[in-house]
Amino acid sequence: MNRDGAVALVREVGGDELCERLFHLDAVRTSQGESQVGSCTEPAPAIRAPDALAAIDFDAVLAGGGLSLLLSPLLAARGLRVAVVERAKAGAVHREWNGSTAELDALARTRLLTPGEVEALIVARYRHGVCVWHEGGSYPVTGALDCAFDAGRLLGLVRSKAEAAGVTILDGYTVRGHAEGETAVRVAIASNGAGVASSGGGAASHVGDVASSGDGARGELTTRVLVDSRGSSSPYASADLVCPTVGGVVVGLEEGDGRDRIDPTVGEILATTEGIEEGRQHMWEAFPGATGHTTVYLFYYARREDVGPGALLALYARFFERLPSYKRGAFKLVRPTFGYIPGWSRLTPAPAAPGRRVVLVGDAAARHSPLTFCGFGSMVRSLEHTADKIERAALGQPAAPQRDQALHVGTGVLARIMATPPLDPAKKDELNGLLDAAFATLHAMGDRTYGALLRDEMTSSEFVRFLAKIGTRRPRVYRDVMTSFGPVALGRWGVSLARAAAGSL
Ligand SMILES: Cc1cc2nc3c(=O)[nH]c(=O)nc-3n(C[C@H](O)[C@H](O)[C@H](O)COP(=O)(O)OP(=O)(O)OC[C@H]3O[C@@H](n4cnc5c(N)ncnc54)[C@H](O)[C@@H]3O)c2cc1C
């Protein structure tokens, strides 16, 4: 199948708006920089930084209303005046999410949702999850990514809570740039033609002007803190790795036993069905949801600079073509979901905010695991901490450090290996061999350790033990790593890992 065929299939099910999101993601990712963020072609407007006397419209403006929308009612509950500016519709995600039970519980712990509301979002619970490698083993694990839940309903619910708490939501508005002053940030926004402001109250009057002035209207908001929640489209999303991911909710797959069928009680966390092709190790995942529905994704790890224009479309073409070699059945895609998930290997400088009053969150900050890319889990685990950080910035207090997990220093190098597969056709099964050795090791270390890696809870010393055991099972692994990184980078990584293991990170 070619790209046009793939677009036609996505459009048929998802409509024009979803296709626009797909094109936008592909275009922005390859032309990042604030000047490009608005329309991908227009230069950013010249913005004057606000002086100390400037009127302040909001305490916090969120640029982007995807998953980070979760922060908005929490900030409003702290007494902050909050606005969310979203180029499409805030809370209308083109995603499905899986998580571990403990992560979903965090939503109730923050009081964002009631335990009953959290329970009602869960569409499936699994007996166990499994990772399956081409010409290798099948390794079950319990208690990790064991819930599938309704992402659209979650964000719909959060949006109504945000509105009830007085958050102003600007749908159809793009953030085009900003300028930071001593006490506030001025944010340039532009309506995409059908911009709509829904205000829970307290919206500044000129927001109303922008909203009502029709096609292509432009305006400015002044805020104490700009929260960059533009995900992979943020001009500051400089993480060195990226995981292009496509697929969505599929019906018609055969249920039953065996690798090529769906077991509705098992979540397939990671699976490969082939070796390295076209310089990439493609991977699948399949999470059964409501009866007869399965969320299936195809993705690969890559270095940011290796992902060219139209990568999501090319991957969609492969998805439609190769899904029959992964699972049997006359499948039909009923809800396309896709995106680029940035990942930071911890081997390069961290994505950083451009000023004191700009806070990067979610995928823009990329503090989630570079190996599992579970941004949802990472976001919900750190909601309170992130809300604290934003509140401190709004109050002009010294910035709280960006929290990170020591484990990611270790997993980052594994992600870099996955992103740079050997190109020699004779080595096309290298990564499958490595993955098989790694997961056989994890499985042998026990369910608790295996699950801890997937849930992002493994300690650094446990990770070092894990590495040592892989070395016993596959002695070549150290030579491969040395060849891939060179002694200097490897030495730096070893020191960071040792410091993390000693608990000094
Ligand atoms: C297909 C897919 C499946 C996933 N599945 C899982 C999973 O099962 N479990 C898990 O833990 N994680 C999963 N993730 C990761 C998770 O979805 C992300 O980590 C998370 O959505 C990041 O949240 P965010 O708010 O940073 O960005 P996003 O949710 O991507 O939201 C960014 C928002 O910003 C808007 N925007 C962009 N530019 C502008 C602009 N200039 N002005 C205004 N608005 C703008 C976009 O329209 C978008 O709505 C998945 C990701 C993808 C792509």
Coordinates of C-alpha atoms and ligand atoms in Angstrom, one line a residue:
M1 CA 0.0 0.0 0.0
N2 CA 1.3 3.5 -0.7
R3 CA 0.8 6.6 1.4
D4 CA -2.2 7.9 -0.5
G5 CA -4.0 4.6 0.1
A6 CA -3.2 4.9 3.8
V7 CA -4.5 8.5 4.0
A8 CA -7.7 7.4 2.3
L9 CA -8.3 4.7 4.8
V10 CA -7.6 7.0 7.8
R11 CA -9.8 9.7 6.3
E12 CA -12.6 7.3 5.7
V13 CA -12.8 6.5 9.4
G14 CA -11.4 9.5 11.1
G15 CA -12.6 12.3 8.9
D16 CA -10.9 15.5 7.7
E17 CA -10.1 16.9 11.1
L18 CA -8.1 13.8 12.2
C19 CA -6.3 13.8 8.9
E20 CA -5.4 17.5 9.4
R21 CA -3.9 16.5 12.8
L22 CA -1.9 13.7 11.1
F23 CA -0.5 16.1 8.5
H24 CA 0.2 18.8 11.1
L25 CA 2.2 16.3 13.3
D26 CA 4.2 15.2 10.3
A27 CA 4.9 18.7 9.1
V28 CA 5.8 20.3 12.4
R29 CA 8.0 17.5 13.6
T30 CA 10.3 18.0 10.6
S31 CA 10.4 21.8 10.9
Q32 CA 10.6 22.4 14.6
G33 CA 11.2 25.9 16.0
E34 CA 8.8 28.4 17.4
S35 CA 8.6 30.3 14.2
Q36 CA 7.1 27.2 12.6
V37 CA 4.7 26.1 15.2
G38 CA 1.6 28.0 14.2
S39 CA 1.1 27.1 10.6
C40 CA 4.3 25.4 9.7
T41 CA 5.0 28.1 7.1
E42 CA 4.3 31.5 8.7
P43 CA 7.0 33.2 10.7
A44 CA 6.3 33.9 14.4
P45 CA 5.1 37.4 15.1
A46 CA 7.3 40.0 16.8
I47 CA 6.2 40.1 20.4
R48 CA 7.1 42.7 23.0
A49 CA 7.9 41.3 26.4
P50 CA 5.5 42.6 29.1
D51 CA 6.8 45.2 31.5
A52 CA 6.2 45.3 35.2
L53 CA 3.0 47.4 34.7
A54 CA 1.4 45.0 32.2
A55 CA -2.1 43.8 33.0
I56 CA -2.1 40.1 33.7
D57 CA -4.8 38.0 32.1
F58 CA -4.0 34.7 33.6
D59 CA -1.7 33.1 36.2
A60 CA -1.1 30.1 33.9
V61 CA -1.7 29.6 30.2
L62 CA -1.4 26.0 28.9
A63 CA -0.2 25.9 25.3
G64 CA -1.8 22.6 24.2
G65 CA -4.8 20.8 25.7
G66 CA -3.9 17.1 25.1
L67 CA -3.1 14.9 28.1
S68 CA -1.7 17.9 30.0
L69 CA -5.3 19.2 30.3
L70 CA -5.3 17.0 33.5
L71 CA -3.2 19.8 35.1
S72 CA -5.8 22.6 34.4
P73 CA -8.4 21.7 37.1
L74 CA -5.7 21.0 39.6
L75 CA -4.2 24.5 39.0
A76 CA -7.6 26.1 39.2
A77 CA -8.2 24.3 42.5
R78 CA -5.1 26.1 43.8
G79 CA -6.7 29.4 43.1
L80 CA -4.8 30.1 39.8
R81 CA -6.6 31.8 36.9
V82 CA -6.0 29.3 34.1
A83 CA -6.4 29.3 30.3
V84 CA -5.9 26.4 27.8
V85 CA -5.1 27.3 24.2
E86 CA -5.5 24.3 21.9
R87 CA -5.1 24.4 18.1
A88 CA -7.7 21.7 17.6
K89 CA -10.2 20.8 20.4
A90 CA -8.9 20.5 24.0
G91 CA -9.5 17.1 25.4
A92 CA -10.3 15.4 22.1
V93 CA -7.4 13.0 21.9
H94 CA -6.5 10.8 19.0
R95 CA -5.1 8.3 21.5
E96 CA -6.0 5.2 23.5
W97 CA -4.1 4.6 26.7
N98 CA -3.0 1.6 28.7
G99 CA -1.7 1.9 32.2
S100 CA -1.0 0.0 35.3
T101 CA -3.7 -0.1 38.1
A102 CA -1.4 1.9 40.4
E103 CA -1.2 4.7 37.9
L104 CA -4.9 5.0 37.5
D105 CA -5.2 5.1 41.3
A106 CA -3.0 8.2 41.2
L107 CA -5.8 10.0 39.3
A108 CA -8.1 9.5 42.4
R109 CA -5.3 10.3 44.9
T110 CA -4.9 13.8 43.4
R111 CA -8.7 14.1 43.8
L112 CA -8.9 14.9 40.1
L113 CA -11.4 12.1 39.7
T114 CA -13.4 10.1 42.2
P115 CA -12.5 6.4 42.6
G116 CA -15.8 5.6 41.0
E117 CA -15.1 7.8 38.0
V118 CA -11.7 6.1 37.5
E119 CA -13.2 2.7 37.7
A120 CA -15.8 3.6 35.1
L121 CA -13.1 4.6 32.6
I122 CA -11.5 1.1 32.6
V123 CA -12.7 -0.8 29.5
A124 CA -10.6 -4.0 30.1
R125 CA -8.4 -5.6 32.7
Y126 CA -5.9 -8.3 31.8
R127 CA -4.9 -11.6 33.5
H128 CA -1.4 -10.7 32.4
G129 CA 0.7 -8.9 29.8
V130 CA 3.2 -10.5 27.5
C131 CA 6.3 -9.6 25.4
V132 CA 6.9 -11.8 22.4
W133 CA 10.0 -11.8 20.2
H134 CA 10.3 -13.0 16.6
E135 CA 12.1 -16.4 16.6
G136 CA 12.4 -16.0 20.3
G137 CA 10.4 -16.5 23.5
S138 CA 7.1 -15.3 24.9
Y139 CA 7.5 -13.7 28.4
P140 CA 4.4 -13.1 30.5
V141 CA 4.3 -10.5 33.3
T142 CA 1.5 -9.5 35.7
G143 CA 0.6 -6.1 37.2
A144 CA 2.1 -4.0 34.4
L145 CA 0.1 -2.1 31.7
D146 CA -2.8 -4.3 32.8
C147 CA -5.7 -1.9 32.2
A148 CA -7.1 -0.4 29.0
F149 CA -9.1 2.7 29.5
D150 CA -11.1 5.2 27.6
A151 CA -8.8 8.1 26.9
G152 CA -11.4 10.2 25.2
R153 CA -13.9 9.8 28.1
L154 CA -11.1 10.6 30.6
L155 CA -10.2 13.9 28.9
G156 CA -13.9 14.8 28.3
L157 CA -14.6 14.4 32.0
V158 CA -11.5 16.4 32.9
R159 CA -12.5 19.1 30.5
S160 CA -15.9 19.5 32.1
K161 CA -14.3 19.7 35.5
A162 CA -11.9 22.3 34.3
E163 CA -14.7 24.4 32.9
A164 CA -16.7 24.0 36.1
A165 CA -13.6 25.2 38.0
G166 CA -13.4 28.4 35.9
V167 CA -10.7 27.4 33.4
T168 CA -10.9 29.3 30.1
I169 CA -10.6 27.0 27.1
L170 CA -9.7 28.4 23.7
D171 CA -10.4 25.7 21.1
G172 CA -9.1 26.3 17.6
Y173 CA -6.3 28.7 18.7
T174 CA -2.6 28.2 18.0
V175 CA 0.1 29.5 20.2
R176 CA 2.5 31.2 17.8
G177 CA 5.2 32.5 20.0
H178 CA 5.9 34.2 23.3
A179 CA 8.2 36.8 25.0
E180 CA 9.1 36.7 28.6
G181 CA 9.4 39.7 30.9
E182 CA 10.5 40.0 34.5
T183 CA 7.1 39.3 36.0
A184 CA 5.0 37.8 33.1
V185 CA 5.0 36.2 29.6
R186 CA 3.2 37.6 26.6
V187 CA 1.8 34.8 24.4
A188 CA 0.8 35.4 20.7
I189 CA -2.2 33.3 19.6
A190 CA -4.1 33.0 16.3
S191 CA -7.5 31.5 15.6
N192 CA -7.5 28.8 13.0
G193 CA -10.7 30.1 11.6
A194 CA -13.2 28.4 13.8
G195 CA -11.7 29.4 17.2
V196 CA -14.1 29.2 20.1
A197 CA -13.5 30.5 23.6
S198 CA -15.4 28.7 26.4
S199 CA -14.8 30.4 29.6
G200 CA -15.7 29.1 33.1
G201 CA -15.6 32.8 34.1
G202 CA -13.0 35.5 34.5
A203 CA -11.7 35.5 30.9
A204 CA -9.9 38.7 30.0
S205 CA -11.8 40.9 27.7
H206 CA -9.3 40.8 24.9
V207 CA -9.6 37.0 24.8
G208 CA -13.2 37.6 23.9
D209 CA -12.1 40.1 21.2
V210 CA -9.8 37.5 19.6
A211 CA -12.5 34.8 19.8
S212 CA -15.1 36.9 18.2
S213 CA -13.1 38.6 15.5
G214 CA -13.5 35.8 13.1
D215 CA -11.4 34.0 10.5
G216 CA -7.6 34.0 11.2
A217 CA -7.9 36.4 14.2
R218 CA -4.8 37.1 16.2
G219 CA -4.2 38.3 19.7
E220 CA -2.1 38.2 22.8
L221 CA -2.5 36.9 26.3
T222 CA -0.4 37.9 29.3
T223 CA 0.2 35.3 31.9
R224 CA 2.5 34.8 34.9
V225 CA 3.6 31.4 33.5
L226 CA 3.4 29.7 30.2
V227 CA 3.0 25.9 30.4
D228 CA 4.4 24.3 27.2
S229 CA 2.1 21.3 26.8
R230 CA 2.4 21.2 23.0
G231 CA 3.8 17.6 23.1
S232 CA 6.1 16.6 20.3
S233 CA 5.1 19.8 18.4
S234 CA 6.7 22.0 21.0
P235 CA 9.7 24.0 19.7
Y236 CA 11.5 23.0 22.9
A237 CA 10.8 19.2 22.5
S238 CA 14.5 18.6 21.8
A239 CA 14.7 15.0 23.1
D240 CA 17.1 13.1 20.9
L241 CA 14.9 10.0 20.3
V242 CA 11.4 9.7 18.9
C243 CA 8.9 6.9 18.5
P244 CA 6.6 7.3 15.5
T245 CA 3.5 5.4 16.4
V246 CA 0.4 4.6 14.3
G247 CA -2.6 2.3 14.5
G248 CA -5.8 2.6 16.5
V249 CA -8.8 0.6 17.5
V250 CA -9.3 -2.3 15.2
V251 CA -12.3 -4.8 14.9
G252 CA -12.4 -8.2 13.2
L253 CA -9.3 -9.8 14.6
E254 CA -9.6 -13.5 15.3
E255 CA -9.7 -14.5 19.0
G256 CA -8.1 -17.6 20.3
D257 CA -4.7 -19.1 21.3
G258 CA -1.4 -18.7 19.5
R259 CA 0.7 -15.7 18.7
D260 CA -1.3 -14.8 15.7
R261 CA -4.7 -14.4 17.5
I262 CA -6.1 -12.1 20.1
D263 CA -6.7 -13.3 23.7
P264 CA -9.0 -10.7 25.2
T265 CA -7.7 -11.4 28.6
V266 CA -4.0 -10.7 27.7
G267 CA -2.4 -7.4 26.8
E268 CA 0.4 -7.8 24.3
I269 CA 2.9 -5.2 25.5
L270 CA 5.6 -5.6 22.9
A271 CA 5.9 -8.0 19.9
T272 CA 8.1 -8.3 16.8
T273 CA 7.2 -10.4 13.8
E274 CA 10.3 -9.7 11.6
G275 CA 13.9 -8.6 11.8
I276 CA 15.4 -5.2 11.0
E277 CA 14.0 -3.9 7.7
E278 CA 14.6 -0.6 6.1
G279 CA 17.0 0.2 8.9
R280 CA 14.3 -0.1 11.6
Q281 CA 13.1 -2.7 14.1
H282 CA 9.4 -2.4 13.9
M283 CA 7.3 -3.4 16.9
W284 CA 3.7 -4.1 17.5
E285 CA 1.5 -3.9 20.5
A286 CA -2.1 -5.1 20.9
F287 CA -4.4 -4.2 23.8
P288 CA -7.9 -5.7 23.8
G289 CA -10.5 -3.2 24.9
A290 CA -14.3 -3.3 24.8
T291 CA -15.7 -6.6 23.4
G292 CA -14.3 -7.3 19.9
H293 CA -12.2 -4.2 19.9
T294 CA -8.4 -4.2 20.1
T295 CA -6.0 -1.2 20.1
V296 CA -3.1 -2.2 17.8
Y297 CA 0.0 0.0 17.3
L298 CA 3.0 -0.3 15.0
F299 CA 6.0 1.8 16.0
Y300 CA 9.8 2.0 15.9
Y301 CA 12.5 3.7 17.9
A302 CA 14.5 6.3 16.0
R303 CA 17.0 9.1 16.5
R304 CA 15.2 12.4 16.0
E305 CA 17.3 13.4 13.0
D306 CA 16.6 10.1 11.2
V307 CA 12.8 10.7 11.0
G308 CA 12.0 12.5 7.8
P309 CA 8.8 14.2 6.4
G310 CA 5.7 12.0 6.2
A311 CA 7.1 9.3 8.5
L312 CA 3.6 8.7 10.1
L313 CA 2.0 8.3 6.7
A314 CA 4.7 5.8 5.6
L315 CA 4.2 3.9 8.8
Y316 CA 0.4 3.8 8.3
A317 CA 0.9 2.3 4.9
R318 CA 3.1 -0.4 6.5
F319 CA 0.5 -0.9 9.3
F320 CA -2.3 -1.8 6.8
E321 CA 0.0 -4.0 4.8
R322 CA 1.6 -5.9 7.6
L323 CA -1.1 -6.3 10.2
P324 CA -2.2 -9.6 8.7
S325 CA 1.3 -11.0 9.4
Y326 CA 0.8 -10.0 13.1
K327 CA -2.8 -11.1 13.7
R328 CA -5.3 -13.1 11.7
G329 CA -8.7 -11.8 10.8
A330 CA -10.5 -9.5 8.4
F331 CA -9.6 -6.4 10.3
K332 CA -11.1 -3.0 10.1
L333 CA -9.7 0.2 11.6
V334 CA -12.5 2.0 13.4
R335 CA -10.6 4.7 15.3
P336 CA -7.2 5.8 14.1
T337 CA -4.7 7.0 16.7
F338 CA -1.2 8.1 16.1
G339 CA 1.6 10.4 17.1
Y340 CA 5.3 11.0 17.7
I341 CA 6.3 10.3 21.2
P342 CA 9.6 12.0 22.0
G343 CA 12.1 10.1 24.2
W344 CA 15.2 11.5 25.9
S345 CA 18.1 9.0 26.1
R346 CA 19.8 11.0 28.9
L347 CA 22.9 10.8 26.8
T348 CA 22.3 14.3 25.4
P349 CA 21.3 17.6 27.0
A350 CA 17.8 17.6 28.4
P351 CA 14.9 19.5 26.8
A352 CA 14.9 22.8 28.7
A353 CA 12.5 25.7 29.0
P354 CA 13.7 28.9 27.4
G355 CA 13.0 31.0 30.5
R356 CA 12.1 31.1 34.2
R357 CA 8.4 31.6 33.5
V358 CA 8.0 28.8 30.9
V359 CA 7.5 25.3 32.2
L360 CA 7.8 22.3 29.9
V361 CA 5.5 19.4 30.8
G362 CA 4.5 16.1 29.3
D363 CA 6.1 15.0 26.0
A364 CA 7.7 18.4 25.5
A365 CA 9.8 17.8 28.7
A366 CA 10.2 14.1 27.9
R367 CA 11.0 13.0 31.5
H368 CA 9.1 9.7 30.9
S369 CA 10.9 6.4 30.3
P370 CA 12.9 6.5 27.1
L371 CA 12.4 2.8 26.8
T372 CA 8.6 2.3 27.4
F373 CA 7.6 5.8 26.2
C374 CA 4.6 5.6 28.6
G375 CA 3.9 9.3 28.8
F376 CA 0.5 8.8 30.3
G377 CA 1.8 6.9 33.3
S378 CA 4.6 9.3 33.9
M379 CA 2.2 12.3 33.7
V380 CA -0.3 10.9 36.2
R381 CA 2.4 9.9 38.6
S382 CA 3.9 13.4 38.7
L383 CA 0.7 15.5 38.5
E384 CA 1.0 17.1 42.0
H385 CA 4.8 17.7 41.5
T386 CA 4.2 19.4 38.2
A387 CA 1.3 21.5 39.5
D388 CA 3.7 22.6 42.4
K389 CA 6.3 23.5 39.8
I390 CA 3.9 25.6 37.8
E391 CA 2.5 27.3 40.8
R392 CA 6.0 28.3 42.0
A393 CA 6.8 29.7 38.6
A394 CA 3.5 31.7 38.6
L395 CA 4.5 33.1 42.0
G396 CA 7.9 34.0 40.7
Q397 CA 9.6 31.6 43.2
P398 CA 12.9 29.9 42.3
A399 CA 12.3 27.0 39.9
A400 CA 11.7 23.6 41.4
P401 CA 14.1 21.1 39.8
Q402 CA 12.7 19.0 36.9
R403 CA 12.1 15.6 38.5
D404 CA 13.6 12.5 36.8
Q405 CA 14.0 8.9 37.7
A406 CA 17.5 7.5 38.2
L407 CA 16.4 4.4 36.2
H408 CA 16.1 6.4 33.0
V409 CA 19.9 6.9 32.9
G410 CA 20.1 3.2 32.5
T411 CA 17.2 2.6 30.1
G412 CA 18.2 5.5 27.9
V413 CA 21.1 3.6 26.5
L414 CA 18.9 0.6 25.7
A415 CA 16.6 2.9 23.8
R416 CA 19.5 4.4 21.9
I417 CA 20.5 0.9 20.9
M418 CA 17.0 0.2 19.7
A419 CA 17.1 3.5 17.7
T420 CA 20.3 2.7 15.9
P421 CA 19.9 -0.9 14.5
P422 CA 22.8 -2.4 12.5
L423 CA 22.3 -1.9 8.8
D424 CA 24.2 -5.0 7.6
P425 CA 21.5 -7.4 6.3
A426 CA 23.5 -10.2 7.9
K427 CA 22.6 -8.7 11.3
K428 CA 18.9 -8.3 10.7
D429 CA 18.1 -10.4 13.7
E430 CA 20.5 -8.6 16.1
L431 CA 17.9 -6.7 18.0
N432 CA 15.4 -9.6 18.3
G433 CA 18.3 -11.6 19.8
L434 CA 19.1 -8.8 22.2
L435 CA 15.4 -8.3 23.2
D436 CA 15.0 -12.0 23.7
A437 CA 18.0 -12.2 26.0
A438 CA 16.9 -9.1 27.9
F439 CA 13.3 -10.3 28.4
A440 CA 14.3 -13.9 29.2
T441 CA 16.6 -12.4 31.9
L442 CA 13.8 -10.2 33.3
H443 CA 11.4 -13.1 33.3
A444 CA 13.9 -15.2 35.2
M445 CA 14.5 -12.4 37.7
G446 CA 10.8 -12.7 38.7
D447 CA 7.5 -11.0 38.1
R448 CA 8.2 -8.2 40.6
T449 CA 11.5 -7.1 38.8
Y450 CA 10.1 -7.6 35.3
G451 CA 6.9 -5.5 36.2
A452 CA 9.0 -2.9 37.9
L453 CA 11.0 -2.1 34.7
L454 CA 7.7 -1.8 32.7
R455 CA 6.1 0.3 35.4
D456 CA 9.2 2.5 35.7
E457 CA 9.8 1.5 39.2
M458 CA 13.0 -0.5 39.0
T459 CA 15.8 0.8 41.2
S460 CA 19.2 1.6 39.6
S461 CA 21.0 -1.1 41.5
E462 CA 18.4 -3.6 40.3
F463 CA 19.0 -2.3 36.8
V464 CA 22.7 -2.9 37.1
R465 CA 22.0 -6.4 38.3
F466 CA 19.8 -6.9 35.3
L467 CA 22.5 -5.7 32.9
A468 CA 25.0 -8.0 34.5
K469 CA 22.7 -11.0 34.0
I470 CA 22.0 -10.1 30.4
G471 CA 25.8 -10.1 29.9
T472 CA 25.9 -13.7 31.2
R473 CA 23.2 -14.8 28.9
R474 CA 24.5 -12.9 25.9
P475 CA 28.2 -12.0 26.4
R476 CA 28.4 -10.1 23.1
V477 CA 26.1 -7.4 24.5
Y478 CA 29.0 -5.4 25.9
R479 CA 31.0 -5.5 22.7
D480 CA 27.9 -4.5 20.7
V481 CA 27.3 -1.5 23.1
M482 CA 31.0 -0.5 22.9
T483 CA 30.8 -0.5 19.1
S484 CA 27.6 1.4 19.0
F485 CA 28.6 4.2 21.4
G486 CA 32.4 4.4 21.6
P487 CA 34.4 4.3 24.8
V488 CA 34.0 8.0 25.7
A489 CA 30.2 8.1 25.6
L490 CA 30.1 4.7 27.3
G491 CA 32.4 5.9 30.0
R492 CA 30.2 8.9 30.7
W493 CA 27.2 6.7 30.8
G494 CA 28.9 4.2 33.2
V495 CA 29.7 7.1 35.6
S496 CA 26.1 8.4 35.5
L497 CA 24.7 5.0 36.1
A498 CA 27.1 4.3 38.9
R499 CA 26.1 7.6 40.5
A500 CA 22.4 6.8 40.0
A501 CA 22.9 3.3 41.5
A502 CA 24.7 4.9 44.5
G503 CA 21.6 7.1 44.9
S504 CA 23.4 10.3 44.3
L505 CA 21.5 11.4 41.2
Ligands
LIG1 C1 -0.5 6.5 19.4 C2 0.0 6.7 20.9 C3 -0.4 5.9 21.9 C4 0.0 6.1 23.2 N1 -0.3 5.1 24.1 C5 0.1 5.3 25.4 C6 -0.2 4.4 26.4 O1 -0.9 3.4 26.2 N2 0.3 4.6 27.7 C7 1.0 5.7 28.0 O2 1.4 5.9 29.1 N3 1.3 6.6 27.0 C8 0.9 6.5 25.8 N4 1.2 7.4 24.8 C9 2.0 8.6 25.2 C10 1.1 9.7 25.6 O3 -0.1 9.8 24.8 C11 1.8 11.0 25.6 O4 2.9 10.9 26.4 C12 0.9 12.2 26.1 O5 -0.2 12.3 25.3 C13 1.7 13.5 26.2 O6 0.9 14.5 26.7 P1 1.1 16.0 26.3 O7 0.0 16.8 26.9 O8 2.5 16.4 26.5 O9 1.0 16.0 24.7 P2 -0.2 15.7 23.8 O10 -1.2 14.8 24.5 O11 0.3 15.2 22.5 O12 -1.0 17.0 23.5 C14 -0.4 18.1 22.8 C15 -1.5 19.1 22.4 O13 -0.9 20.3 21.9 C16 -1.6 20.8 20.8 N5 -0.8 21.7 20.1 C17 0.4 21.5 19.4 N6 0.9 22.6 19.0 C18 0.1 23.6 19.4 C19 0.2 25.0 19.3 N7 1.2 25.6 18.7 N8 -0.8 25.8 19.9 C20 -1.8 25.2 20.6 N9 -1.9 23.8 20.7 C21 -1.0 23.1 20.2 C22 -2.0 19.5 20.0 O14 -3.1 19.7 19.2 C23 -2.3 18.5 21.2 O15 -3.6 18.5 21.5 C24 0.8 7.2 23.5 C25 1.2 8.1 22.5 C26 0.7 7.9 21.2 C27 1.2 8.8 20.1

